[in-house]
mmCIF file of C-alpha atoms in Angstrom:
data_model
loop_
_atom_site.group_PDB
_atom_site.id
_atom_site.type_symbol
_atom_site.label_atom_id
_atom_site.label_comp_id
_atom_site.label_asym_id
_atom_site.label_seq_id
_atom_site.Cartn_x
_atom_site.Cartn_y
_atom_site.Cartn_z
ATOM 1 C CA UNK A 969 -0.627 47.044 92.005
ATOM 2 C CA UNK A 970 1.115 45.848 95.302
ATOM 3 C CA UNK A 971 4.563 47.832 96.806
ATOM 4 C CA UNK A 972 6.604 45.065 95.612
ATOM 5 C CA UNK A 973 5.248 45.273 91.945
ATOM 6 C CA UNK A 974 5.538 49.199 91.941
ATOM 7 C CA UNK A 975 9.165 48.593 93.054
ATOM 8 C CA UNK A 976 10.039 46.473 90.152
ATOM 9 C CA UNK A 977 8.596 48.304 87.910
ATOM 10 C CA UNK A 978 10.630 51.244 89.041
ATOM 11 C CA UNK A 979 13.679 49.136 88.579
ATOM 12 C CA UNK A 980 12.617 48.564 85.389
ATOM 13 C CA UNK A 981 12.294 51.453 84.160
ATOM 14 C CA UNK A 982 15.385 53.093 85.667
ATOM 15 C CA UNK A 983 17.556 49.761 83.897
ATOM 16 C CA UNK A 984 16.510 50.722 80.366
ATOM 17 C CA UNK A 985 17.041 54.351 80.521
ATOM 18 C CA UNK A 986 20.475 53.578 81.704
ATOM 19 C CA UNK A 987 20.864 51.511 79.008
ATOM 20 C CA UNK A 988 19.830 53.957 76.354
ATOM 21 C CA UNK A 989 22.317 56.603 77.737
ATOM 22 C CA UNK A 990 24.783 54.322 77.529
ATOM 23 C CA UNK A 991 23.521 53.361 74.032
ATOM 24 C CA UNK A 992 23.859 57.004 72.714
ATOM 25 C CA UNK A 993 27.737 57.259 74.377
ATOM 26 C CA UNK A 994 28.099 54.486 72.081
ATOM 27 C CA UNK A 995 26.851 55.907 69.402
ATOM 28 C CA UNK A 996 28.530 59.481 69.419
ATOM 29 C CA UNK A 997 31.946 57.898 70.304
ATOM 30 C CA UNK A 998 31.639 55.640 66.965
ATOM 31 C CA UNK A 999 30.209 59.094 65.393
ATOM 32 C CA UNK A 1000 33.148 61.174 66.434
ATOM 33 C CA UNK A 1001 35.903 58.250 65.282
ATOM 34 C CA UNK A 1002 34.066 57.842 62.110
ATOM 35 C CA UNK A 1003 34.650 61.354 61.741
ATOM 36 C CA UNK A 1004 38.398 61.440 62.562
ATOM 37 C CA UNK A 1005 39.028 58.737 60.145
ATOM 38 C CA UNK A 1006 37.808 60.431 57.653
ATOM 39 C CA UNK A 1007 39.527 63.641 58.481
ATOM 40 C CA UNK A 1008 43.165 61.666 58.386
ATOM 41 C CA UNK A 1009 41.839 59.878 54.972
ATOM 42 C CA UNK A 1010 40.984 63.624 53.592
ATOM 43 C CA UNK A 1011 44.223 64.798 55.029
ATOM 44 C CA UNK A 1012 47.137 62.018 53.637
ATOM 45 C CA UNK A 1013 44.869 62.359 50.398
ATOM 46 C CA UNK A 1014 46.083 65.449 49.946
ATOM 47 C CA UNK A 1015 49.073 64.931 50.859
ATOM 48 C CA UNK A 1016 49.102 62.606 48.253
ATOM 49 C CA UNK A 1017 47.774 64.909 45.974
ATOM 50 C CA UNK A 1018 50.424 68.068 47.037
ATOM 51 C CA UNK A 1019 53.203 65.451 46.694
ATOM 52 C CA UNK A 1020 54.968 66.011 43.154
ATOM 53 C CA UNK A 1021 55.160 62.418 41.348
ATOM 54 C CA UNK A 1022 58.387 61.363 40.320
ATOM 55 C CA UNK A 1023 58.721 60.261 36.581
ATOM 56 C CA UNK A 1024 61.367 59.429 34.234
ATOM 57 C CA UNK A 1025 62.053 63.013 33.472
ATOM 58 C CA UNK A 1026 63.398 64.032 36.535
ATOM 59 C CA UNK A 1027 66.066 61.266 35.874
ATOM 60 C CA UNK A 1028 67.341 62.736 32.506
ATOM 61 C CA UNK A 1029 70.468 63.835 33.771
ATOM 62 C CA UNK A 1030 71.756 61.461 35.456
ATOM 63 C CA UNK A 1031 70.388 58.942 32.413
ATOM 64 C CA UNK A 1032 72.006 61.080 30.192
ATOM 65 C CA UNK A 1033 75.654 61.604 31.934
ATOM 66 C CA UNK A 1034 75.714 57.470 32.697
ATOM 67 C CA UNK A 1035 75.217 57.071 29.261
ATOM 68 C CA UNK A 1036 77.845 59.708 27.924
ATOM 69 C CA UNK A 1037 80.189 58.308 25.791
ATOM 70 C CA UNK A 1038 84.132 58.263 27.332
ATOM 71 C CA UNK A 1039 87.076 58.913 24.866
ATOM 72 C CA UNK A 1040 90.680 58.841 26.315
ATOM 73 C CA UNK A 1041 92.193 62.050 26.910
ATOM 74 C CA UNK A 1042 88.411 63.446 28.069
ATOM 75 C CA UNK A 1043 88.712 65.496 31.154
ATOM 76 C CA UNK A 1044 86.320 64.313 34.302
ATOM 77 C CA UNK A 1045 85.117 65.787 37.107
ATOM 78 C CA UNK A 1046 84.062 63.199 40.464
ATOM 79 C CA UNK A 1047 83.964 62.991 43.708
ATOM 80 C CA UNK A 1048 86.482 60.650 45.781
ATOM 81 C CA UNK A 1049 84.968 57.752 47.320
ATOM 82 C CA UNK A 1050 88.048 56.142 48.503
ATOM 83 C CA UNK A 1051 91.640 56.688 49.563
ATOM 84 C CA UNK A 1052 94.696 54.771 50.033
ATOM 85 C CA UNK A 1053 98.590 55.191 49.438
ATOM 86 C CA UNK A 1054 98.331 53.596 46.279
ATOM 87 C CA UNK A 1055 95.181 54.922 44.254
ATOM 88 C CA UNK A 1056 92.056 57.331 44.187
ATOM 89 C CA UNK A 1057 88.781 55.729 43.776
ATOM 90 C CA UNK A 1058 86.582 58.326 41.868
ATOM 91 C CA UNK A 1059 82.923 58.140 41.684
ATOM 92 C CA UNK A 1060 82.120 60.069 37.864
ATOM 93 C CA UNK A 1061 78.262 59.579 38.173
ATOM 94 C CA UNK A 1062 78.534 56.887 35.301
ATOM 95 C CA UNK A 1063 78.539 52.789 35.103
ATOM 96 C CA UNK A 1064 81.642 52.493 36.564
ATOM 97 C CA UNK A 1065 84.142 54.142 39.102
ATOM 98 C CA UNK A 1066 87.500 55.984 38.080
ATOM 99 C CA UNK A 1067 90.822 55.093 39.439
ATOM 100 C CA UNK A 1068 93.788 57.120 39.328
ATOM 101 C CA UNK A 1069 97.173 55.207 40.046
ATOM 102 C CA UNK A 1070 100.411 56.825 41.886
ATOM 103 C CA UNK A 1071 102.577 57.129 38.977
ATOM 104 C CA UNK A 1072 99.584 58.862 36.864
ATOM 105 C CA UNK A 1073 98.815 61.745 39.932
ATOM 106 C CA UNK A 1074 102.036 63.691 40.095
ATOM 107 C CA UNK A 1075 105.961 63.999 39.178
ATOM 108 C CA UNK A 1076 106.205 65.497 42.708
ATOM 109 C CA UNK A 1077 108.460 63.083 45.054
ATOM 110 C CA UNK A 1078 106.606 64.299 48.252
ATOM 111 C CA UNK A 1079 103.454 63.792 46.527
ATOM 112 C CA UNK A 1080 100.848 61.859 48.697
ATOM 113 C CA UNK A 1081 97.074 60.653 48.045
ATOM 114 C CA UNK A 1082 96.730 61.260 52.059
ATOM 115 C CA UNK A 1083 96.625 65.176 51.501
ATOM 116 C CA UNK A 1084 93.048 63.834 49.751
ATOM 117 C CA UNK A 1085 89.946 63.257 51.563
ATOM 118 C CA UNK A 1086 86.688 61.478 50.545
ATOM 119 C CA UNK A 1087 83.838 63.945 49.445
ATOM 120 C CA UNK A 1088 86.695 65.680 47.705
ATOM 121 C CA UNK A 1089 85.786 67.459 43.906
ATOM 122 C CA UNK A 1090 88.602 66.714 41.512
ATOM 123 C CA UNK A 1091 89.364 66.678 37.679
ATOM 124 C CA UNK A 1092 91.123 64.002 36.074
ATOM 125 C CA UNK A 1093 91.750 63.102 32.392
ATOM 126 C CA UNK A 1094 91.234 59.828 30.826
ATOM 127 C CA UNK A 1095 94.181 57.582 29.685
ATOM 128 C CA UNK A 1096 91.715 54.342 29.245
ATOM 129 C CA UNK A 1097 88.462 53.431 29.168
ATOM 130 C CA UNK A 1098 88.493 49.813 30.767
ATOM 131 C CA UNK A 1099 91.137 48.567 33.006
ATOM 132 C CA UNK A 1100 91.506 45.077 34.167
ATOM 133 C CA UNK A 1101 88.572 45.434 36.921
ATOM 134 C CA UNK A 1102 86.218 47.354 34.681
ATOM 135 C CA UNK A 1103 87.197 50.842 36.406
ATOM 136 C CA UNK A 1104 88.118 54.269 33.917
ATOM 137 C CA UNK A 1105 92.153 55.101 34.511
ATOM 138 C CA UNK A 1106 92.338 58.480 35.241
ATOM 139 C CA UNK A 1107 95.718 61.185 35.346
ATOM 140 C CA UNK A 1108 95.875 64.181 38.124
ATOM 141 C CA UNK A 1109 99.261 64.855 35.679
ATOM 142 C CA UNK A 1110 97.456 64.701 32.196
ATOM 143 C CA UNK A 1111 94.682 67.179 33.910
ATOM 144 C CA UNK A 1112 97.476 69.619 35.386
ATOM 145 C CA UNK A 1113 98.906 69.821 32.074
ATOM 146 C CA UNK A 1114 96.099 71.582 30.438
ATOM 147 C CA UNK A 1115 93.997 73.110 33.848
ATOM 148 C CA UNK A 1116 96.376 73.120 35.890
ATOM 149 C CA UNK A 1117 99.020 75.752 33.595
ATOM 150 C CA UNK A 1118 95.820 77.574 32.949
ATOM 151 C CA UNK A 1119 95.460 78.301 36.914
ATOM 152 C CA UNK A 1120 98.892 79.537 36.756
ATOM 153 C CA UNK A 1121 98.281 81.893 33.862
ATOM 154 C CA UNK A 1122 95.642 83.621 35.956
ATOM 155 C CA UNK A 1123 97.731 83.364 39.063
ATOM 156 C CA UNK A 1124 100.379 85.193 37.139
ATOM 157 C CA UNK A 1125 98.008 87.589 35.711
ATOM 158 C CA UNK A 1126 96.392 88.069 39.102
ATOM 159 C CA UNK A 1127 99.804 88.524 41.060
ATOM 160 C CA UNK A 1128 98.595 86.300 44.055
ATOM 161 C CA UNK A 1129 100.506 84.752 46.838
ATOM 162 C CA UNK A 1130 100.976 80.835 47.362
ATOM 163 C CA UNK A 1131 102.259 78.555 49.993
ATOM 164 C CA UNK A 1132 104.633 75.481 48.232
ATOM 165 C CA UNK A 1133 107.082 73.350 49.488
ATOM 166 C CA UNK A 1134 110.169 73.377 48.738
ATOM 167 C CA UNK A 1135 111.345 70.166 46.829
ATOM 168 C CA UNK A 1136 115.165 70.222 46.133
ATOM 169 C CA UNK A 1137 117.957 72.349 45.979
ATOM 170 C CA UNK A 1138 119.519 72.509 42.046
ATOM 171 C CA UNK A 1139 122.145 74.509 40.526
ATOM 172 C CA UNK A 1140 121.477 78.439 41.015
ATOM 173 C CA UNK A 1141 118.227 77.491 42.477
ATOM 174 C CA UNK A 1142 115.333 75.119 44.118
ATOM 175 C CA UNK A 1143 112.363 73.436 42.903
ATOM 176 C CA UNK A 1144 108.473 73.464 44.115
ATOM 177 C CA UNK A 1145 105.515 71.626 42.706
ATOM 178 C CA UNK A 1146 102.057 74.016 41.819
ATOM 179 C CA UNK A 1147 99.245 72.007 40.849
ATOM 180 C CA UNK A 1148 101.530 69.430 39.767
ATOM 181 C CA UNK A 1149 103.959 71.577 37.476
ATOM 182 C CA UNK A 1150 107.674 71.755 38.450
ATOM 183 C CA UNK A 1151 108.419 75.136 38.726
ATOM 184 C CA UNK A 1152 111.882 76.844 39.967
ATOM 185 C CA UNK A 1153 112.583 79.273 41.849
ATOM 186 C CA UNK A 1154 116.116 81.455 41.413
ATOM 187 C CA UNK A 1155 118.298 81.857 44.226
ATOM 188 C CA UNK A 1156 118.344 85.512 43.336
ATOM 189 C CA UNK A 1157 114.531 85.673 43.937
ATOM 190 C CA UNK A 1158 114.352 83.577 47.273
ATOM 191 C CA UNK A 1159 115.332 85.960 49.631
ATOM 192 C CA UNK A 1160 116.316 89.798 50.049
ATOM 193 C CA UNK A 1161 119.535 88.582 51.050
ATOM 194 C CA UNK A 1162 122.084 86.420 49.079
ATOM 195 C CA UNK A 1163 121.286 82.211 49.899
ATOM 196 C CA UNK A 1164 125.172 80.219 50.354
ATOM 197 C CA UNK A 1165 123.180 77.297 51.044
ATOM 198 C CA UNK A 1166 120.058 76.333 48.922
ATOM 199 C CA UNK A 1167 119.798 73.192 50.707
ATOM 200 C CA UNK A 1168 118.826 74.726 53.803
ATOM 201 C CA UNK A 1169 115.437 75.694 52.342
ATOM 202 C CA UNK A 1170 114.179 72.053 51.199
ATOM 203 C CA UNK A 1171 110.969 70.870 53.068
ATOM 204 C CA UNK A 1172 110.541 74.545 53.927
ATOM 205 C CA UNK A 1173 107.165 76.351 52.777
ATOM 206 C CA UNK A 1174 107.473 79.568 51.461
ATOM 207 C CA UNK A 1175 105.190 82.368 49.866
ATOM 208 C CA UNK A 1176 105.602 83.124 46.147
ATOM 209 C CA UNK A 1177 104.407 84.209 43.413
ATOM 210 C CA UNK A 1178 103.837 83.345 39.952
ATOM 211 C CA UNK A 1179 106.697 85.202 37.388
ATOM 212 C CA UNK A 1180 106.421 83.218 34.308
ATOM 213 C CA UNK A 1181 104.247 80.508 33.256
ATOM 214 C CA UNK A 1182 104.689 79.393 29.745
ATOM 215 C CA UNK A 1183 102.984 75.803 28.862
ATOM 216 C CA UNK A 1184 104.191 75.970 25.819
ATOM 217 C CA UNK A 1185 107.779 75.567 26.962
ATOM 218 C CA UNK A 1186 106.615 73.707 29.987
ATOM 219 C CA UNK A 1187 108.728 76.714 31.935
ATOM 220 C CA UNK A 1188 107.457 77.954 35.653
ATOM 221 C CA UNK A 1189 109.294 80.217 37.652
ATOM 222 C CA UNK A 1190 108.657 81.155 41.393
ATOM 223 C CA UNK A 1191 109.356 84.243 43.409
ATOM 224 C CA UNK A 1192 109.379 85.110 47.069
ATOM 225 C CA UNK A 1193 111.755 88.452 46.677
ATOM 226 C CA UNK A 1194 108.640 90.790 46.204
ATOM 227 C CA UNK A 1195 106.400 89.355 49.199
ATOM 228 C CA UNK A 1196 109.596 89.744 51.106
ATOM 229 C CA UNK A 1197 110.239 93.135 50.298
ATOM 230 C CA UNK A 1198 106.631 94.219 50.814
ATOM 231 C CA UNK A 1199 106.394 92.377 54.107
ATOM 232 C CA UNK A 1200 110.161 94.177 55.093
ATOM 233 C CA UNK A 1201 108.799 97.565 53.855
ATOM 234 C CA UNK A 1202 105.221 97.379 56.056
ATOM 235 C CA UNK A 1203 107.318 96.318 58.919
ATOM 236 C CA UNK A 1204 109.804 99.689 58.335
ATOM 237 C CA UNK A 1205 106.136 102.023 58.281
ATOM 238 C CA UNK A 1206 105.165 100.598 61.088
ATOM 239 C CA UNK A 1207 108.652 100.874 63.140
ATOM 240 C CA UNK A 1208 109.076 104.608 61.781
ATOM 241 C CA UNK A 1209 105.644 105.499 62.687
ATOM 242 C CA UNK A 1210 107.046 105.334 66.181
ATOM 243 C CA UNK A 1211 109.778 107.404 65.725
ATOM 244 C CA UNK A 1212 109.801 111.197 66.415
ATOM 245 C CA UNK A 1213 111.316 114.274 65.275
ATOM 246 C CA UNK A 1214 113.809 115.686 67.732
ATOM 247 C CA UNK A 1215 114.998 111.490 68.990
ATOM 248 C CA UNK A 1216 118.645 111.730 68.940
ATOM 249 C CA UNK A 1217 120.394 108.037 69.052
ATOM 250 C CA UNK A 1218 123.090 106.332 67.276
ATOM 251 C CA UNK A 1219 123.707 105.060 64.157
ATOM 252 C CA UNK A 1220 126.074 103.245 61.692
ATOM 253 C CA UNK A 1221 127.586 104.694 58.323
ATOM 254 C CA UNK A 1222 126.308 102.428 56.219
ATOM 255 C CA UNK A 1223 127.079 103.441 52.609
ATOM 256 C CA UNK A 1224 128.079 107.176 51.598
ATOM 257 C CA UNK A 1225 127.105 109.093 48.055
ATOM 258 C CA UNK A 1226 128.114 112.262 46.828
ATOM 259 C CA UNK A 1227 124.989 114.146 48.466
ATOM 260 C CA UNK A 1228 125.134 112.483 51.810
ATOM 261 C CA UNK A 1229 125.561 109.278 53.861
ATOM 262 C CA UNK A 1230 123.139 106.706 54.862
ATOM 263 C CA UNK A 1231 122.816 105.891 58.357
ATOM 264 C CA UNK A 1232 121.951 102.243 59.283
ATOM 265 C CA UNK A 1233 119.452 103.211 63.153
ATOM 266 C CA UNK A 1234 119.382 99.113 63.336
ATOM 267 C CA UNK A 1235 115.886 97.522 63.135
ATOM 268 C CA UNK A 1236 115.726 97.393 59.561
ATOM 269 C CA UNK A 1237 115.585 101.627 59.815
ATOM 270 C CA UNK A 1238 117.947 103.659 58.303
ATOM 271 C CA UNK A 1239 118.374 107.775 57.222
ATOM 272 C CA UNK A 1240 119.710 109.929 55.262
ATOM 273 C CA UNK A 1241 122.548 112.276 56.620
ATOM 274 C CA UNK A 1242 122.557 115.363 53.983
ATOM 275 C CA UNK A 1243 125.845 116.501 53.333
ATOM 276 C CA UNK A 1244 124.922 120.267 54.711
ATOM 277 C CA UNK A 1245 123.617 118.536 58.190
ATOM 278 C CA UNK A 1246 127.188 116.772 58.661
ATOM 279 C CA UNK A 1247 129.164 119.309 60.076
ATOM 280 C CA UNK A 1248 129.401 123.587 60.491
ATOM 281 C CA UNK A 1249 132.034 123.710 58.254
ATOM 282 C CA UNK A 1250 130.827 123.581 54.259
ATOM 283 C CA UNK A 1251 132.679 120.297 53.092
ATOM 284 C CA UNK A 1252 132.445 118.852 49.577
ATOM 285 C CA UNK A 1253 132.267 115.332 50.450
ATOM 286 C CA UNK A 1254 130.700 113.321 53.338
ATOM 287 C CA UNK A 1255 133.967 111.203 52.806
ATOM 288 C CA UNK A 1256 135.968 113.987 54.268
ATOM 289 C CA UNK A 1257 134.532 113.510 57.674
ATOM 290 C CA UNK A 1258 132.699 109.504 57.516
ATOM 291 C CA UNK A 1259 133.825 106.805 56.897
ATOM 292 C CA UNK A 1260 131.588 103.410 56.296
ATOM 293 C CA UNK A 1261 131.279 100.950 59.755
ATOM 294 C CA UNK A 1262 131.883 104.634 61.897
ATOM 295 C CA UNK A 1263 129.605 104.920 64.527
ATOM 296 C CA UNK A 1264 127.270 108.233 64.534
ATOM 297 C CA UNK A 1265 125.452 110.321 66.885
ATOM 298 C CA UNK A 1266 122.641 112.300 65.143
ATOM 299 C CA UNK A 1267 119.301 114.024 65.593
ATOM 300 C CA UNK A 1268 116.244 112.825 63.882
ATOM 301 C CA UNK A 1269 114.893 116.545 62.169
ATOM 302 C CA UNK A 1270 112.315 115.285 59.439
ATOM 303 C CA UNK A 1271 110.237 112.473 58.566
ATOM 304 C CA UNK A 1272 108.205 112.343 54.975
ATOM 305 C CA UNK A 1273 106.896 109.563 52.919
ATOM 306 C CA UNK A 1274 108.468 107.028 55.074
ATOM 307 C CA UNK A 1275 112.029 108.183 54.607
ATOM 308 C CA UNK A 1276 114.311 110.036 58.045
ATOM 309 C CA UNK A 1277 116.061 113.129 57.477
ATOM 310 C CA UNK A 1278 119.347 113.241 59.816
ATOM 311 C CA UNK A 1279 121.636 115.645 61.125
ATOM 312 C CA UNK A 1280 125.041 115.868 62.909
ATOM 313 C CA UNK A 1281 124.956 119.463 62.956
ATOM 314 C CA UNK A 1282 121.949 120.062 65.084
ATOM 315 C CA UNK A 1283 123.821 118.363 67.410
ATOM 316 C CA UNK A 1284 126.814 121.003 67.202
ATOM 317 C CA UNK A 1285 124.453 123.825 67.079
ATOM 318 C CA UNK A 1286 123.028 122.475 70.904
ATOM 319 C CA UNK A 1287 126.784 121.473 71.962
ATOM 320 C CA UNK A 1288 127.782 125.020 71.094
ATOM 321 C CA UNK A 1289 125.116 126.547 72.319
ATOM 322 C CA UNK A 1290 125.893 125.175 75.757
ATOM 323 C CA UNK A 1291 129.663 126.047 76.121
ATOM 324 C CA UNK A 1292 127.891 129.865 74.881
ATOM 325 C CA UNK A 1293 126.164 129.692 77.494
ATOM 326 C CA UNK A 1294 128.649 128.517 80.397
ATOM 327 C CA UNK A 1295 131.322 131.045 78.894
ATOM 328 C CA UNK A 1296 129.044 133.944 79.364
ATOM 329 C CA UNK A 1297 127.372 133.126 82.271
ATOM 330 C CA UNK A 1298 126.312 136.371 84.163
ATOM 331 C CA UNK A 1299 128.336 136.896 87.878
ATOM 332 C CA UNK A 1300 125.983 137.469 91.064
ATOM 333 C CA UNK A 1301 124.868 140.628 91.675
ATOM 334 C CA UNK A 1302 126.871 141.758 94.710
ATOM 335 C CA UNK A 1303 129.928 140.479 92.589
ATOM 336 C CA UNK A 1304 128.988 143.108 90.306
ATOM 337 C CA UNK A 1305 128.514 145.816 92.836
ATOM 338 C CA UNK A 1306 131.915 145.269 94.633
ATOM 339 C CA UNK A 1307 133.673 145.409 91.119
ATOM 340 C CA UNK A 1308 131.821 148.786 89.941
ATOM 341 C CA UNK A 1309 132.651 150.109 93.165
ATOM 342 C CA UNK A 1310 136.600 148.877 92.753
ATOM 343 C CA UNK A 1311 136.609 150.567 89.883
ATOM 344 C CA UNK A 1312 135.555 154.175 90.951
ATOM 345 C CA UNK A 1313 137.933 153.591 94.145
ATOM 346 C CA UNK A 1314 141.096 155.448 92.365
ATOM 347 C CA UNK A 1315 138.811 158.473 90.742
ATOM 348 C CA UNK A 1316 138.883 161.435 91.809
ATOM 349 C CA UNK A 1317 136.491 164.160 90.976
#
């Protein structure tokens, strides 16, 4: 064999071993893709497999409720789907939607579907089955009348608070609307204070409290007197909490008894003025010295339980102890010496 055979054979060679190295890349890169496949396939198999399948069973409830037979005066609970000045659209989870109407959701005047929003749980009795576009009619007011005086039992029962508005002034009273119910509210039990003008109050919102619910007299009555007087009487503990024994200030007489006077310190505070702590002198009655609307000066000297003990006399004892004290006052010491000696001037011994 010449060079120039040797050469080409050389070539030769080196071509197909290059092209069996790049046949066995080939063939592990199908190999390894092969194998991937088949790892995904294993994997959304059991997927498949961990997946639970849905069957008819697991739509029982919803079967069942769509297919629950609707009577009028049924009460339903939905969800609003849709709002508008005029009507609630309900969804009830059956074949149709609910629809309650303006004149069936309330006897309130200031009633309004916009206090409502969509997503919103509600109850709602039938009043019929089919109206002219297929929909249930439903009544807030038919509901109210048989949950809503039950919430007011409990409310009464539990002695909660509530916000309402007030709706109108009437004779020896005003009105305000609780879950649809008219209820009143006495004049007498509106404020701590007596109300000339009841008119002043509608369109305000006040606290109350449930007094009386009766459904079976369809009677509600309302009353802000005791949140007032608990709010008034934390405010007083907190005010006399910052008032010490020994503060002397002024004061109005504001009412007198037989045992003492009651002395009005402003901010809501007021004391008692014993009868003994009025003056020195013993006197029978505080009348004898006060008189109501006079205008005090006295001495804070006790406070217990939230009530001020007050006294006049303290302040005597201090005034008297003064002019004591400038009365007697003791002369300088060489004005003593000059008068001892004046006086043994004239003896003789």
């Amino acid at each position: 064999m010449n060079e120039e055979e040797r050469v080409i054979a050389q070539e030769t060679s080196e071509t197909a071993v290059t092209a069996n190295a790049e046949a066995e890349t080939a063939a592990a890169d199908e190999a390894a893709a092969n194998a991937t496949d088949a790892e995904n396939v294993e994997m959304e198999s059991a997927a498949i497999t961990e997946a639970p399948a849905e069957t008819m069973a697991d739509y029982d409830d919803a079967i069942t409720a769509s297919m629950k037979p609707i009577h009028e005066g049924d009460i339903l609970k939905g969800t609003v789907i849709g709002v508008s000045d005029e009507e609630l659209t309900v969804d009830l989870g059956i074949y149709t939607d609910g629809v309650i109407r303006l004149e069936d959701a309330s006897d309130d005047p200031g009633f309004s579907f916009r206090d409502f929003e969509v997503g919103q749980e509600i109850s709602a009795t039938v009043i019929r089955r089919d109206n002219a576009q297929g929909r249930i009619q439903l009544s807030l007011k038919a509901a109210a009348a048989v949950l809503g005086w039950e919430r007011l039992q409990q409310l009464e029962k539990d002695q909660s608070n509530i916000t309402v508005k007030i709706s109108e002034a009437v004779k020896s009273g005003v009105t305000a609307y609780v879950e649809g119910i008219r209820g009143f509210i006495p004049a007498s039990k509106l404020s701590l204070s007596y109300v000339e003008n009841l008119d002043e109050y509608v369109g305000r919102e006040i606290e109350v409290r449930v007094i009386t619910a009766e459904p079976e007299n369809k009677r509600l009555v309302l009353s802000a007197r005791d949140i007032l007087r608990e709010k008034e009487q934390e405010e007083r503990k907190q005010r006399i909490s910052n008032v010490e024994v020994g503060l002397v200030t002024e004061g109005t007489v504001e009412t007198l008894k037989d045992y003492g006077a009651f002395i009005d310190l402003g901010k809501g505070m007021s004391g008692l003025l014993h009868v003994s702590q009025i003056s020195q002198q013993r006197i029978k009655h505080p009348g004898v010295v006060l008189k109501e609307g006079q205008k005090v000066k006295v001495k804070v000297i006790g406070i217990k339980d939230g009530k001020i003990s007050l006294s006049m006399k303290a302040l005597e004892d201090v005034q008297a102890q003064e002019i004591e004290e400038e009365t007697y006052k003791m002369p300088k010491a060489e004005a003593a010496t000059t008068s001892f000696a004046s006086l043994l001037k004239n003896i003789k011994l």
